[in-house]
mmCIF file of C-alpha atoms and ligand atoms in Angstrom:
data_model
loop_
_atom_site.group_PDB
_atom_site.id
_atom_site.type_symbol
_atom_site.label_atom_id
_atom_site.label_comp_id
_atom_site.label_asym_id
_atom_site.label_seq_id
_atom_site.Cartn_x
_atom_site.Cartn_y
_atom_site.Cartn_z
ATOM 1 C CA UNK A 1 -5.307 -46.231 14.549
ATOM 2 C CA UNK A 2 -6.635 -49.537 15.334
ATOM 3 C CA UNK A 3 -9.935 -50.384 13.037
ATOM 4 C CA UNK A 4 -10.431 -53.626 13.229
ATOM 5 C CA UNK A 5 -13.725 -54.836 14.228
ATOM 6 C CA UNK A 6 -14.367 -55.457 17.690
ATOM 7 C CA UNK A 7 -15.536 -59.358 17.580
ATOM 8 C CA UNK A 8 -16.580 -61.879 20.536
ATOM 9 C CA UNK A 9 -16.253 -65.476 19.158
ATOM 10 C CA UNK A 10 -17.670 -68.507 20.987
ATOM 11 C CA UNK A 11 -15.401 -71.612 19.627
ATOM 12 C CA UNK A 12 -16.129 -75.060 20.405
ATOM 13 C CA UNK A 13 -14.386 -78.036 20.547
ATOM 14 C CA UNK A 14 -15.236 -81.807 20.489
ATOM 15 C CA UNK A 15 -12.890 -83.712 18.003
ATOM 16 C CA UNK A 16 -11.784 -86.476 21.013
ATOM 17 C CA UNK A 17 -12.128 -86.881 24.569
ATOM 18 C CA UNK A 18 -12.203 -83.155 25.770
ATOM 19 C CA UNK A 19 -15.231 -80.900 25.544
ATOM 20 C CA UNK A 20 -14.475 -77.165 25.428
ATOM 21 C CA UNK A 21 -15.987 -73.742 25.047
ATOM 22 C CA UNK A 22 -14.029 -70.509 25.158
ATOM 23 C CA UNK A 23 -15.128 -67.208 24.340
ATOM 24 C CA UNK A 24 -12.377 -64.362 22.745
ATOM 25 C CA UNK A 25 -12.882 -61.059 22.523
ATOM 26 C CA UNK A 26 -10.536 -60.332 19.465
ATOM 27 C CA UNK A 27 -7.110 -62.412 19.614
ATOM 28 C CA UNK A 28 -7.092 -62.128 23.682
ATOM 29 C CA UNK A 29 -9.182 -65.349 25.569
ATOM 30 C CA UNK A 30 -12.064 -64.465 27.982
ATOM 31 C CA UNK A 31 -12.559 -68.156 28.985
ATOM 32 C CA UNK A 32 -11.511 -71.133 28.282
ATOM 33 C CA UNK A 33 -13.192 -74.035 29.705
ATOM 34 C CA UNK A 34 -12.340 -77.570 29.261
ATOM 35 C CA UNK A 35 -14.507 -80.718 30.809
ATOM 36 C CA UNK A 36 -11.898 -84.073 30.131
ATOM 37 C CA UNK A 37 -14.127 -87.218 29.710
ATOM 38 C CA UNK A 38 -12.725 -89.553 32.552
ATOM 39 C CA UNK A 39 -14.200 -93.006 31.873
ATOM 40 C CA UNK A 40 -11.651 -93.368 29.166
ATOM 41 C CA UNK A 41 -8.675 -94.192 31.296
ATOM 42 C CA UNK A 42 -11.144 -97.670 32.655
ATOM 43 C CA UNK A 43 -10.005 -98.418 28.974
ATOM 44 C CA UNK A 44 -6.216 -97.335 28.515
ATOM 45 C CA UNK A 45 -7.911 -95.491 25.108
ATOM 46 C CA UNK A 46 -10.861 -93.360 23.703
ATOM 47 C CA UNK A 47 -13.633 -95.343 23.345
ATOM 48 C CA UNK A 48 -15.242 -93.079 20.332
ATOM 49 C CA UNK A 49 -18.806 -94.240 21.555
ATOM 50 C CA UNK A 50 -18.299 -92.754 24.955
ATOM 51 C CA UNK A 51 -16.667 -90.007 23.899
ATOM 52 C CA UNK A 52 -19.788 -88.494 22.048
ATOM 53 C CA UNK A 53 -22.365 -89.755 24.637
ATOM 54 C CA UNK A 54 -19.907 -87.879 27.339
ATOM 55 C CA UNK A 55 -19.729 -84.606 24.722
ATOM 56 C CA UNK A 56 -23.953 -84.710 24.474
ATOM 57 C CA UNK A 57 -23.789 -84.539 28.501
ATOM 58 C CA UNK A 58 -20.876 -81.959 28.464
ATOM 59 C CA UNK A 59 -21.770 -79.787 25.563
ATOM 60 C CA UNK A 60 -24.432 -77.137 26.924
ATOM 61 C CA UNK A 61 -23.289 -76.480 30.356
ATOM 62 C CA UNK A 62 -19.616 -76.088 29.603
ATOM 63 C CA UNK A 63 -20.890 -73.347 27.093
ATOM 64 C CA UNK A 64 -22.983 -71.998 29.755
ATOM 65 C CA UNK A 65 -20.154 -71.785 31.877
ATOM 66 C CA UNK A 66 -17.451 -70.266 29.313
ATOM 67 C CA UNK A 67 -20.221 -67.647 28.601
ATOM 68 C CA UNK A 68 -21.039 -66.787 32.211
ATOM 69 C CA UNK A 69 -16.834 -66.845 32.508
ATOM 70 C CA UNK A 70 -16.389 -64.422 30.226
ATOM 71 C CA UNK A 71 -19.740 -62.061 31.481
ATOM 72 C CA UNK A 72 -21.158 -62.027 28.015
ATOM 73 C CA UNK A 73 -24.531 -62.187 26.274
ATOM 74 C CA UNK A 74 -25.394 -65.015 23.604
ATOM 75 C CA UNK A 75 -26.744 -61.752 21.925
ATOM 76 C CA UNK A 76 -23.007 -60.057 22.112
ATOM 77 C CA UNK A 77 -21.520 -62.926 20.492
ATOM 78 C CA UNK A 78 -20.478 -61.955 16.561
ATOM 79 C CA UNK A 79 -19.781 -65.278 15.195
ATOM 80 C CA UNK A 80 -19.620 -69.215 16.395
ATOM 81 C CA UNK A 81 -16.533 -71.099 15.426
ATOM 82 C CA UNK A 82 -15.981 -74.803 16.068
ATOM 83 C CA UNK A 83 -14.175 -77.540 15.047
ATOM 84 C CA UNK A 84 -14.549 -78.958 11.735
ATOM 85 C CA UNK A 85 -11.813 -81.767 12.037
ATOM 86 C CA UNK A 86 -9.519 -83.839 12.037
ATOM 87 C CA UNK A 87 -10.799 -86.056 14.851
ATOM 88 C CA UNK A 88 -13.496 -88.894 15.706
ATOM 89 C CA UNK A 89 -16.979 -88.735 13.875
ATOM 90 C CA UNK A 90 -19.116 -89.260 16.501
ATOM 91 C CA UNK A 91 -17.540 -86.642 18.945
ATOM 92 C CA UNK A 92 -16.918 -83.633 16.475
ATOM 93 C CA UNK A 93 -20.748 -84.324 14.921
ATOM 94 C CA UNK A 94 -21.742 -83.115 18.786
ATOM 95 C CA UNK A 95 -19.390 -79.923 18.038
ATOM 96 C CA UNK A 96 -21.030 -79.440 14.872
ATOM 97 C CA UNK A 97 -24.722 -79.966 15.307
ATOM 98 C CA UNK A 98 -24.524 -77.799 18.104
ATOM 99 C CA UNK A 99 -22.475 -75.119 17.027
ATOM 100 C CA UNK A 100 -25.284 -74.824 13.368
ATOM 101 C CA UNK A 101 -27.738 -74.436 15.510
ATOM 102 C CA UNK A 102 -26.723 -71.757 17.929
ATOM 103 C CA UNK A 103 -25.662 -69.916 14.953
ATOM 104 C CA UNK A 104 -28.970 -70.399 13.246
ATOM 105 C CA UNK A 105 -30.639 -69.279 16.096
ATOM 106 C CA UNK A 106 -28.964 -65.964 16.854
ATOM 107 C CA UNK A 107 -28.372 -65.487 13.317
ATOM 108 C CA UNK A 108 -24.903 -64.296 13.120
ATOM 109 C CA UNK A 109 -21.820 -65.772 11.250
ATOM 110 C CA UNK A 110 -20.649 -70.123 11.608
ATOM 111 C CA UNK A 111 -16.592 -70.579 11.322
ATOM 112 C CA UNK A 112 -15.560 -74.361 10.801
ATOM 113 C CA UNK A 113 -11.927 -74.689 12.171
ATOM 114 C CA UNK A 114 -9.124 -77.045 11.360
ATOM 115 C CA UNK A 115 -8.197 -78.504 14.344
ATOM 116 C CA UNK A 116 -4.146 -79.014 13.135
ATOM 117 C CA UNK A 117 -3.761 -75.379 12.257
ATOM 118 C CA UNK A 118 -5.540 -74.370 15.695
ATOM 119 C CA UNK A 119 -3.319 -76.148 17.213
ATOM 120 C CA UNK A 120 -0.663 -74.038 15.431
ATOM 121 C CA UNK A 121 -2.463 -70.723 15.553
ATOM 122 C CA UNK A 122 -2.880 -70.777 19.497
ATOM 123 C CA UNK A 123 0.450 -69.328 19.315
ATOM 124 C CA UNK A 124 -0.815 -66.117 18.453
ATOM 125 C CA UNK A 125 -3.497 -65.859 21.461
ATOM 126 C CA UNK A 126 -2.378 -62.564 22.672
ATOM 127 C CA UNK A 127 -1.402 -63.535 26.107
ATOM 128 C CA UNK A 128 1.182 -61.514 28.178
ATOM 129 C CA UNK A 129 2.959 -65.016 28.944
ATOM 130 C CA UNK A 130 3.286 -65.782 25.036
ATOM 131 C CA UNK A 131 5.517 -64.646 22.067
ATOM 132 C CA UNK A 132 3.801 -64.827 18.322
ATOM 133 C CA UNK A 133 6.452 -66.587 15.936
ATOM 134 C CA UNK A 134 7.163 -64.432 12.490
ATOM 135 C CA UNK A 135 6.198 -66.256 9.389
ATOM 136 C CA UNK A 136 8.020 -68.134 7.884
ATOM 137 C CA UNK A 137 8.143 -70.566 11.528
ATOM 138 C CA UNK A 138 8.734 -74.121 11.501
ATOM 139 C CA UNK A 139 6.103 -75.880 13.575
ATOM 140 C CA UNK A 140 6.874 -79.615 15.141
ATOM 141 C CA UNK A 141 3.226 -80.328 16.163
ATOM 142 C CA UNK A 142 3.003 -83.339 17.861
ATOM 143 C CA UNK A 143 0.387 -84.940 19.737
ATOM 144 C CA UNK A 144 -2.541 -88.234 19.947
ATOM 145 C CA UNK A 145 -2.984 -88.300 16.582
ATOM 146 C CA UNK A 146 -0.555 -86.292 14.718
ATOM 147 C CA UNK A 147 3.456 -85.703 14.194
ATOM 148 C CA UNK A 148 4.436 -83.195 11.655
ATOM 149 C CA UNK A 149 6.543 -80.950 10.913
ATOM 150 C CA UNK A 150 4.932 -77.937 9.352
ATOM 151 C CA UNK A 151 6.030 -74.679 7.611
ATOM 152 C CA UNK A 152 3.315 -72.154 8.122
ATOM 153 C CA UNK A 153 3.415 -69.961 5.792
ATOM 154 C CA UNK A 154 1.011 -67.512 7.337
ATOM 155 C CA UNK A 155 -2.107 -67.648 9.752
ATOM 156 C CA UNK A 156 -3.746 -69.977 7.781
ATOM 157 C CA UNK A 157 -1.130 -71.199 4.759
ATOM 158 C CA UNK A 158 0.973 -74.210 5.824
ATOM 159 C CA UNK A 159 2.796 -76.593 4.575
ATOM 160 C CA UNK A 160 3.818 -80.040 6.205
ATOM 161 C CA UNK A 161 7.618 -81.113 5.168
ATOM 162 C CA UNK A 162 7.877 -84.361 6.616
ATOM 163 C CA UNK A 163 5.721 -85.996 9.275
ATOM 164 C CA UNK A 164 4.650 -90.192 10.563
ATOM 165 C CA UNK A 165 4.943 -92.666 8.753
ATOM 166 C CA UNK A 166 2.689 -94.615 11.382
ATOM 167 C CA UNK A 167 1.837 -94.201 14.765
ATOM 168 C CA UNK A 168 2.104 -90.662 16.257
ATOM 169 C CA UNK A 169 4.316 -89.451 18.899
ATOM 170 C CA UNK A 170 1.148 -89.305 21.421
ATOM 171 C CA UNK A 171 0.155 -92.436 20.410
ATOM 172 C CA UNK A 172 3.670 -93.786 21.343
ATOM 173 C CA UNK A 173 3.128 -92.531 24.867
ATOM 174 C CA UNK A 174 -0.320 -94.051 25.437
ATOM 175 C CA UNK A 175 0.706 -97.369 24.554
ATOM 176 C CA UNK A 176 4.002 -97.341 26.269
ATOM 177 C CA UNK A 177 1.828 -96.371 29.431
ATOM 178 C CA UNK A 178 -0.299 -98.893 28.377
ATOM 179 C CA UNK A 179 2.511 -101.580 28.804
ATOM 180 C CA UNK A 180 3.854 -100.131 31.669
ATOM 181 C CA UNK A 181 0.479 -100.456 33.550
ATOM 182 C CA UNK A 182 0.057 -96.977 33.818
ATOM 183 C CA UNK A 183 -3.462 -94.712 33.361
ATOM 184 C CA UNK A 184 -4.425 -93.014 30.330
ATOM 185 C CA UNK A 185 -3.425 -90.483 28.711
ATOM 186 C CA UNK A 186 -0.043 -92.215 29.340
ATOM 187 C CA UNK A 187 1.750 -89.097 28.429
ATOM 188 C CA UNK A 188 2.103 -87.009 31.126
ATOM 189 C CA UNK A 189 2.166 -89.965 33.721
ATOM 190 C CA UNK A 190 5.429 -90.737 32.058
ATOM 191 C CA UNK A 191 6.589 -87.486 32.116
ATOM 192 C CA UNK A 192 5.843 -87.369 35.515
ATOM 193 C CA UNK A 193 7.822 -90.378 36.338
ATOM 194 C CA UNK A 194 10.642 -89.937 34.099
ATOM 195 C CA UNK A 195 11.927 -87.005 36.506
ATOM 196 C CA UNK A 196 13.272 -88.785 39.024
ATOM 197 C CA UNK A 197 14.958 -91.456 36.360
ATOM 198 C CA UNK A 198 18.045 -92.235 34.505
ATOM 199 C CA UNK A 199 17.201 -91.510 30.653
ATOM 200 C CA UNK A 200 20.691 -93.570 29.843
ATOM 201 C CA UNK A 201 19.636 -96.731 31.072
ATOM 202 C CA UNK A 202 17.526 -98.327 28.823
ATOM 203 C CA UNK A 203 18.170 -98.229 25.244
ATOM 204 C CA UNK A 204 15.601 -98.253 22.078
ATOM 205 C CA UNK A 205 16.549 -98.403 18.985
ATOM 206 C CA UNK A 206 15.398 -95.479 16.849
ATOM 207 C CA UNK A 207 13.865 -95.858 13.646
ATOM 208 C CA UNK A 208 15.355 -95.584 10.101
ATOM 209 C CA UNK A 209 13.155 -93.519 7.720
ATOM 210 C CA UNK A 210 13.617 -90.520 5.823
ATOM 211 C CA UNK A 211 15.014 -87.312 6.863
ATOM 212 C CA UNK A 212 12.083 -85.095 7.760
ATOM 213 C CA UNK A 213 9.529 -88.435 8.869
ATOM 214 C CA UNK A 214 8.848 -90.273 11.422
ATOM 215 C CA UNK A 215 8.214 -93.753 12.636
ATOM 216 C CA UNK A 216 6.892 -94.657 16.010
ATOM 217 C CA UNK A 217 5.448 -98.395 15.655
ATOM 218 C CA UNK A 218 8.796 -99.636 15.992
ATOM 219 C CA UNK A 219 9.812 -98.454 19.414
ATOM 220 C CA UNK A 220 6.456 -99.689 20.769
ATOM 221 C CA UNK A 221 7.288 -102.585 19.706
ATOM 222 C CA UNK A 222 10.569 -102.371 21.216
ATOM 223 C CA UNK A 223 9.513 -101.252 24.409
ATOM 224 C CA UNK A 224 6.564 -104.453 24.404
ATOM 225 C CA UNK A 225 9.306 -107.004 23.893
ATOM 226 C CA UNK A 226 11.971 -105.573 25.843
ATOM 227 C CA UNK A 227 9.109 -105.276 29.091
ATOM 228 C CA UNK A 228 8.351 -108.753 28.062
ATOM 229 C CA UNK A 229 11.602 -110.173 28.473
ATOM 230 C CA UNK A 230 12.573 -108.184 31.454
ATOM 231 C CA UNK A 231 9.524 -109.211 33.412
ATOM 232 C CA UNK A 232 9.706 -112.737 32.410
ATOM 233 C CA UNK A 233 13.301 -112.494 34.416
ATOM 234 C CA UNK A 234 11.472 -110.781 37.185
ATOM 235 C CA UNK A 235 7.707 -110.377 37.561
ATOM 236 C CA UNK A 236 8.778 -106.750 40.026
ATOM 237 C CA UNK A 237 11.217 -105.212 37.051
ATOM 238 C CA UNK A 238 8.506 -102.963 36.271
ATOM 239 C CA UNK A 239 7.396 -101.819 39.567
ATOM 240 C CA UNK A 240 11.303 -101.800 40.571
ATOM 241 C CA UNK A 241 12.605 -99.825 37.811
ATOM 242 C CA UNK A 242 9.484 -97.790 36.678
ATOM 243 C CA UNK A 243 11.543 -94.001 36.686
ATOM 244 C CA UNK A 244 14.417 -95.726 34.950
ATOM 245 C CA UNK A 245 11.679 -96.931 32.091
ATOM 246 C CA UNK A 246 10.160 -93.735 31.839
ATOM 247 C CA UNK A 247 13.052 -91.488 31.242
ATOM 248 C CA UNK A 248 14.758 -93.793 29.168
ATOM 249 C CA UNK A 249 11.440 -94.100 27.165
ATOM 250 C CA UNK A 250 10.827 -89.930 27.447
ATOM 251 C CA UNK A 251 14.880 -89.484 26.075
ATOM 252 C CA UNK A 252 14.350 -91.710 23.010
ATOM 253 C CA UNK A 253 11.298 -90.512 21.770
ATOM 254 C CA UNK A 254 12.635 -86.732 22.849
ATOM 255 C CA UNK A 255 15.946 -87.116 20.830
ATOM 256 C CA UNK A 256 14.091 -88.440 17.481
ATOM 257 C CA UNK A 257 11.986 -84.947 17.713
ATOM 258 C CA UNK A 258 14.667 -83.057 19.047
ATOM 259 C CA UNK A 259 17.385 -85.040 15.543
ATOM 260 C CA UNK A 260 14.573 -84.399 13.370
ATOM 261 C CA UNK A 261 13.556 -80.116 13.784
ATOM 262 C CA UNK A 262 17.253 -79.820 13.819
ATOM 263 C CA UNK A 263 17.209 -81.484 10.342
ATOM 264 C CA UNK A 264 14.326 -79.388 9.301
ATOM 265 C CA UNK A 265 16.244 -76.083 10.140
ATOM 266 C CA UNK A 266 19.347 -76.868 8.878
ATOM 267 C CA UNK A 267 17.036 -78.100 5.297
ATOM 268 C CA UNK A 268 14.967 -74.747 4.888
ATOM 269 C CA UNK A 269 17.445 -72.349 7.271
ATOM 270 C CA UNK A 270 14.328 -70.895 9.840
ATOM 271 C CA UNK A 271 15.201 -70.809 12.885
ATOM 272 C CA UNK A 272 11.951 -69.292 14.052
ATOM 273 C CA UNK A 273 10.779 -72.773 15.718
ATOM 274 C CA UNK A 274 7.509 -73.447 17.911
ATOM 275 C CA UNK A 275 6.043 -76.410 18.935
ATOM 276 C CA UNK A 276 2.260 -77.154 19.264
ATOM 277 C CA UNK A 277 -0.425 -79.861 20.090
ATOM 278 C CA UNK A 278 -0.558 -82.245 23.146
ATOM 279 C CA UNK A 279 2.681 -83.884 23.459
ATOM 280 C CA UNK A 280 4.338 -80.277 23.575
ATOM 281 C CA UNK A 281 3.116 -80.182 27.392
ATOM 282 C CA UNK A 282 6.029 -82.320 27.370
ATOM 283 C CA UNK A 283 8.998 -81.046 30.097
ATOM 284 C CA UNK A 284 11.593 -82.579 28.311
ATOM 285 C CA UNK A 285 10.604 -81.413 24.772
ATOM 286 C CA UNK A 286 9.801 -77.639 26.201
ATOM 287 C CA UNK A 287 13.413 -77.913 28.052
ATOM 288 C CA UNK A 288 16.003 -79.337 24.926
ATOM 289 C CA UNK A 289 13.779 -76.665 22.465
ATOM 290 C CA UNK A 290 14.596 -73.926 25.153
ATOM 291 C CA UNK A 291 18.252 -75.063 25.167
ATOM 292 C CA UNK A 292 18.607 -74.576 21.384
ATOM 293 C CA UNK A 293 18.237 -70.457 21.999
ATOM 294 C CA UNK A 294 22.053 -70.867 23.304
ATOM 295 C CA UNK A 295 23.301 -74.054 21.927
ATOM 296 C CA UNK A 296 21.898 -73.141 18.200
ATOM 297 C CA UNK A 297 20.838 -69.530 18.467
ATOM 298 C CA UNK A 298 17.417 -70.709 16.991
ATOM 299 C CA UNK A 299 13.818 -68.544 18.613
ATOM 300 C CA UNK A 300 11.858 -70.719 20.119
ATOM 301 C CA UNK A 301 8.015 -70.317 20.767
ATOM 302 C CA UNK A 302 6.497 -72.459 23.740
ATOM 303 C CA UNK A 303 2.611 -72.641 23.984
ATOM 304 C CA UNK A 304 1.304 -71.929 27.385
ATOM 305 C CA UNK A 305 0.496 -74.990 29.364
ATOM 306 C CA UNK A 306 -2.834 -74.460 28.957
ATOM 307 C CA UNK A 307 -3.102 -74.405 25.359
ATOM 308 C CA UNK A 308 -1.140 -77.213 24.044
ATOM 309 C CA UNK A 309 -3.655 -80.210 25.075
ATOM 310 C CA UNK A 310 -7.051 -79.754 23.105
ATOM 311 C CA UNK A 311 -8.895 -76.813 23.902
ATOM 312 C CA UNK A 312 -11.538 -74.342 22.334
ATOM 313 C CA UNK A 313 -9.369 -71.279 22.732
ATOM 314 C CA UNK A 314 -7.026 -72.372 19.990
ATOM 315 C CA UNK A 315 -10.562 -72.936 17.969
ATOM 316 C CA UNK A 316 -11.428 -69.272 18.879
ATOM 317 C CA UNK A 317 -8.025 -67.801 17.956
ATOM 318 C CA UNK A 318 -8.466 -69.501 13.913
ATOM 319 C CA UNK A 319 -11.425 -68.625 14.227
ATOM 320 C CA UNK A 320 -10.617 -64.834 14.712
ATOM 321 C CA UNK A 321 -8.356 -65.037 11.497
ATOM 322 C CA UNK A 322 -10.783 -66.424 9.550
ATOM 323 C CA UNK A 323 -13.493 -63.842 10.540
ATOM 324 C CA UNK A 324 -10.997 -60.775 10.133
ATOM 325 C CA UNK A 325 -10.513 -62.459 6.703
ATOM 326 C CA UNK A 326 -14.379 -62.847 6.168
ATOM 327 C CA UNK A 327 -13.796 -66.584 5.525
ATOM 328 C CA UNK A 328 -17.332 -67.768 7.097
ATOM 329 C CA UNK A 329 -18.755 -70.934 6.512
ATOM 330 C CA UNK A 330 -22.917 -72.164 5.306
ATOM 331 C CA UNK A 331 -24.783 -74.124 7.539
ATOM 332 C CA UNK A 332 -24.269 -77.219 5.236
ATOM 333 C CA UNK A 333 -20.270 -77.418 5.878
ATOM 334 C CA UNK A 334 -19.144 -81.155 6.736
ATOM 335 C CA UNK A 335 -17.446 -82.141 9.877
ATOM 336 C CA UNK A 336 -14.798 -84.647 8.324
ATOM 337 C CA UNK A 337 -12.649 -87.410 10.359
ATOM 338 C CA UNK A 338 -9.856 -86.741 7.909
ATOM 339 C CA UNK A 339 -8.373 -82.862 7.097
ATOM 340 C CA UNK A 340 -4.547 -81.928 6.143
ATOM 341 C CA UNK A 341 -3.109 -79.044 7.840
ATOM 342 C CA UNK A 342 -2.721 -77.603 4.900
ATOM 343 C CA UNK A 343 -6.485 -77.419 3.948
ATOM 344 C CA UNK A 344 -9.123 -74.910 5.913
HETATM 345 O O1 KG4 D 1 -3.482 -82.462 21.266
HETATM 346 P P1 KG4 D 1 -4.070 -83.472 22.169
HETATM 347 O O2 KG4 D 1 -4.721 -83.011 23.445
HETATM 348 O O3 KG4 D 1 -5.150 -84.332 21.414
HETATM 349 C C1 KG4 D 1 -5.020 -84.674 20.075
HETATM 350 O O4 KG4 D 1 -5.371 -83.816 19.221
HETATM 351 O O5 KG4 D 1 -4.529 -85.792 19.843
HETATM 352 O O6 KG4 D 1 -2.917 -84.511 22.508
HETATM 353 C C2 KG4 D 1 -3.112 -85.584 23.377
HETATM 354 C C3 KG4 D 1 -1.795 -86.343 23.540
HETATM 355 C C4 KG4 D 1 -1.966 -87.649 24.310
HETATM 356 O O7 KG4 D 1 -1.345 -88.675 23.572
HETATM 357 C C5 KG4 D 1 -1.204 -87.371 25.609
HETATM 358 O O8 KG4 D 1 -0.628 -88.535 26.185
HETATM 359 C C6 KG4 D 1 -0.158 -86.384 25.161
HETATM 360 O O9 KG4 D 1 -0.840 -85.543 24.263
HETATM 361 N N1 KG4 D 1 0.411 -85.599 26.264
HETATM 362 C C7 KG4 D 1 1.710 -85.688 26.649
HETATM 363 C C8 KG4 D 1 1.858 -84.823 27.770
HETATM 364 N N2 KG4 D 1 0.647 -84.228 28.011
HETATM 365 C C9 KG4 D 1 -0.216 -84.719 27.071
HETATM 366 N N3 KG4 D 1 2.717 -86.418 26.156
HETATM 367 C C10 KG4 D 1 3.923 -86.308 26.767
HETATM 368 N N4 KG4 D 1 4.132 -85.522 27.852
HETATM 369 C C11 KG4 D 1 3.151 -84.767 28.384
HETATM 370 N N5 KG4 D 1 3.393 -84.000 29.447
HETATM 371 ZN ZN1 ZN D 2 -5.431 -81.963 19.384
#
């Protein structure tokens, strides 16, 4: 017999440039809706100013509409969860403020939410489409502002075993869009444009660090000078060879991820391996990982499309864990710019 309580959980998420509200009814989603902030591609970046302003304008009807998605009553609701951090002041204060109140007002139970273990945890949305990983997993989650590779533990114990030493692999996409001309997010425009290139083209060199971390700085740089160069021999090279760039870009930065998990398995022998956050949208990523099932006989755990970019689901499904756990938050609790995965 099942006897867990029955729970409805608004979550709500505002830590960058997407606004979202979902609503879960236990571990399964009810609605999940995201409103992007499109002004920041004018500025090949997040401009943290507009990203708040554009969360204030966002903020009450997409929870209107992730309520009226789901059919629900504020007055069904058993607990708000939102996010607490990691992410830009100024957008997860909007998150925050908002989130206090409504909980204030309807008097039921506030969640805060690590953002880098939601990311993780929206593996275990229970979604037909979806397999949830056995702990102990190893978790490459990669995205804007993170690269890590984490061993989680359990829902909400994790442990990070190697991860950037600078930039992050999300970041290494935006810029190299950035160069390239291209709209942001640069990711999955090069993505996009890599599939009809030659990944063996172009050659970057790939950085020397230790054997679980990272380094991304280097190949942007790379990629600036090389552009620089190339287009000083021929102002079309870009425009003429744009697919070529892109894969050969897309294959560097997917063999250092692809070098490094295979590192981390061989170091702690899981082969229970999932990947998580933005970047793992990412064809070529999802593809090699998939390959590893026959090629390494490792079990690989893909997020659904829809949950790897940032969304309030994966806010709702921590959330759930936390509330089963009774883990609830005061109306004091901080948002913070700065939180480990390995902190709640
Ligand atoms: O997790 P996320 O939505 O936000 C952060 O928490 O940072 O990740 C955003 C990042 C951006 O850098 C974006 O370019 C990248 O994810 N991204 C991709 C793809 N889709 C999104 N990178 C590579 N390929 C994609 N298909
Ligand atoms: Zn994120």
């Amino acid at each position: 017999m099942n006897n867990k309580p029955e729970t409805y959980i608004l979550a709500i998420e505002s830590s960058c440039d997407d606004t979202s509200a979902a609503v879960l009814y236990n571990d399964k989603v009810l609605s999940n809706v995201v409103a992007n902030q499109k002004i920041h591609s004018e500025y090949g970046g997040v401009v943290p100013e507009l990203a708040s302003r554009a969360h204030q304008q966002n903020i009450v009807p997409v929870v209107h509409q992730a309520l009226k998605m789901a059919n629900i009553g504020k007055n069904q609701l058993s607990a708000i969860a939102f996010t607490k951090g990691p992410g830009l002041m100024g957008s997860l204060l909007v998150g925050s403020s908002f989130a206090k109140s409504m909980a204030q007002a309807l008097e039921i139970p506030l969640i805060a939410v690590n953002h880098m273990q939601a990311h993780i945890l929206a593996h275990f949305i229970n979604d037909a489409t979806q397999m949830m990983p056995p702990f102990p997993f190893l978790c490459l989650t990669i995205s804007g502002g993170h690269t890590q590779i984490v061993k989680v533990n359990d829902y909400l114990d994790m442990e990070i075993l190697g991860e950037t030493l600078d930039d992050a692999v999300g970041e290494a996409y935006d810029k190299s869009a950035k160069i390239l001309g291209l709209g942001y997010p640069g990711g999955p425009m090069i993505d996009q444009l890599a599939q009809e290139g030659n990944p063996l083209k172009y050659k970057f060199s790939k950085p020397r660090v230790g054997e679980l971390e990272f380094s991304f700085s280097g190949l942007k740089t790379g990629i600036l000078y090389f552009i620089q160069a190339e287009t000083a021999k021929n102002p079309n090279f870009i425009e003429e060879n744009k697919a070529d760039i892109c894969a050969s870009i897309q294959h560097t930065i997917v063999s250092i991820l692809m070098d490094k998990l295979g590192k981390a398995v061989q170091k702690t022998g899981i082969t229970h391996v999932a990947i998580a956050g933005g970047v793992s949208a990412n064809s070529e990523i999802r593809k090699q990982l998939k390959a590893t099932e026959t090629t390494k006989g490792w079990t690989t755990y893909i997020p659904k499309f829809e949950y790897t970019t940032d969304n309030a689901a994966m806010i709702g499904i921590v959330g759930y864990h936390k509330f089963l756990k009774g883990n609830i938050d005061a109306v004091d609790v901080k948002a913070t710019a700065r939180l480990s995965v390995e902190k709640e």
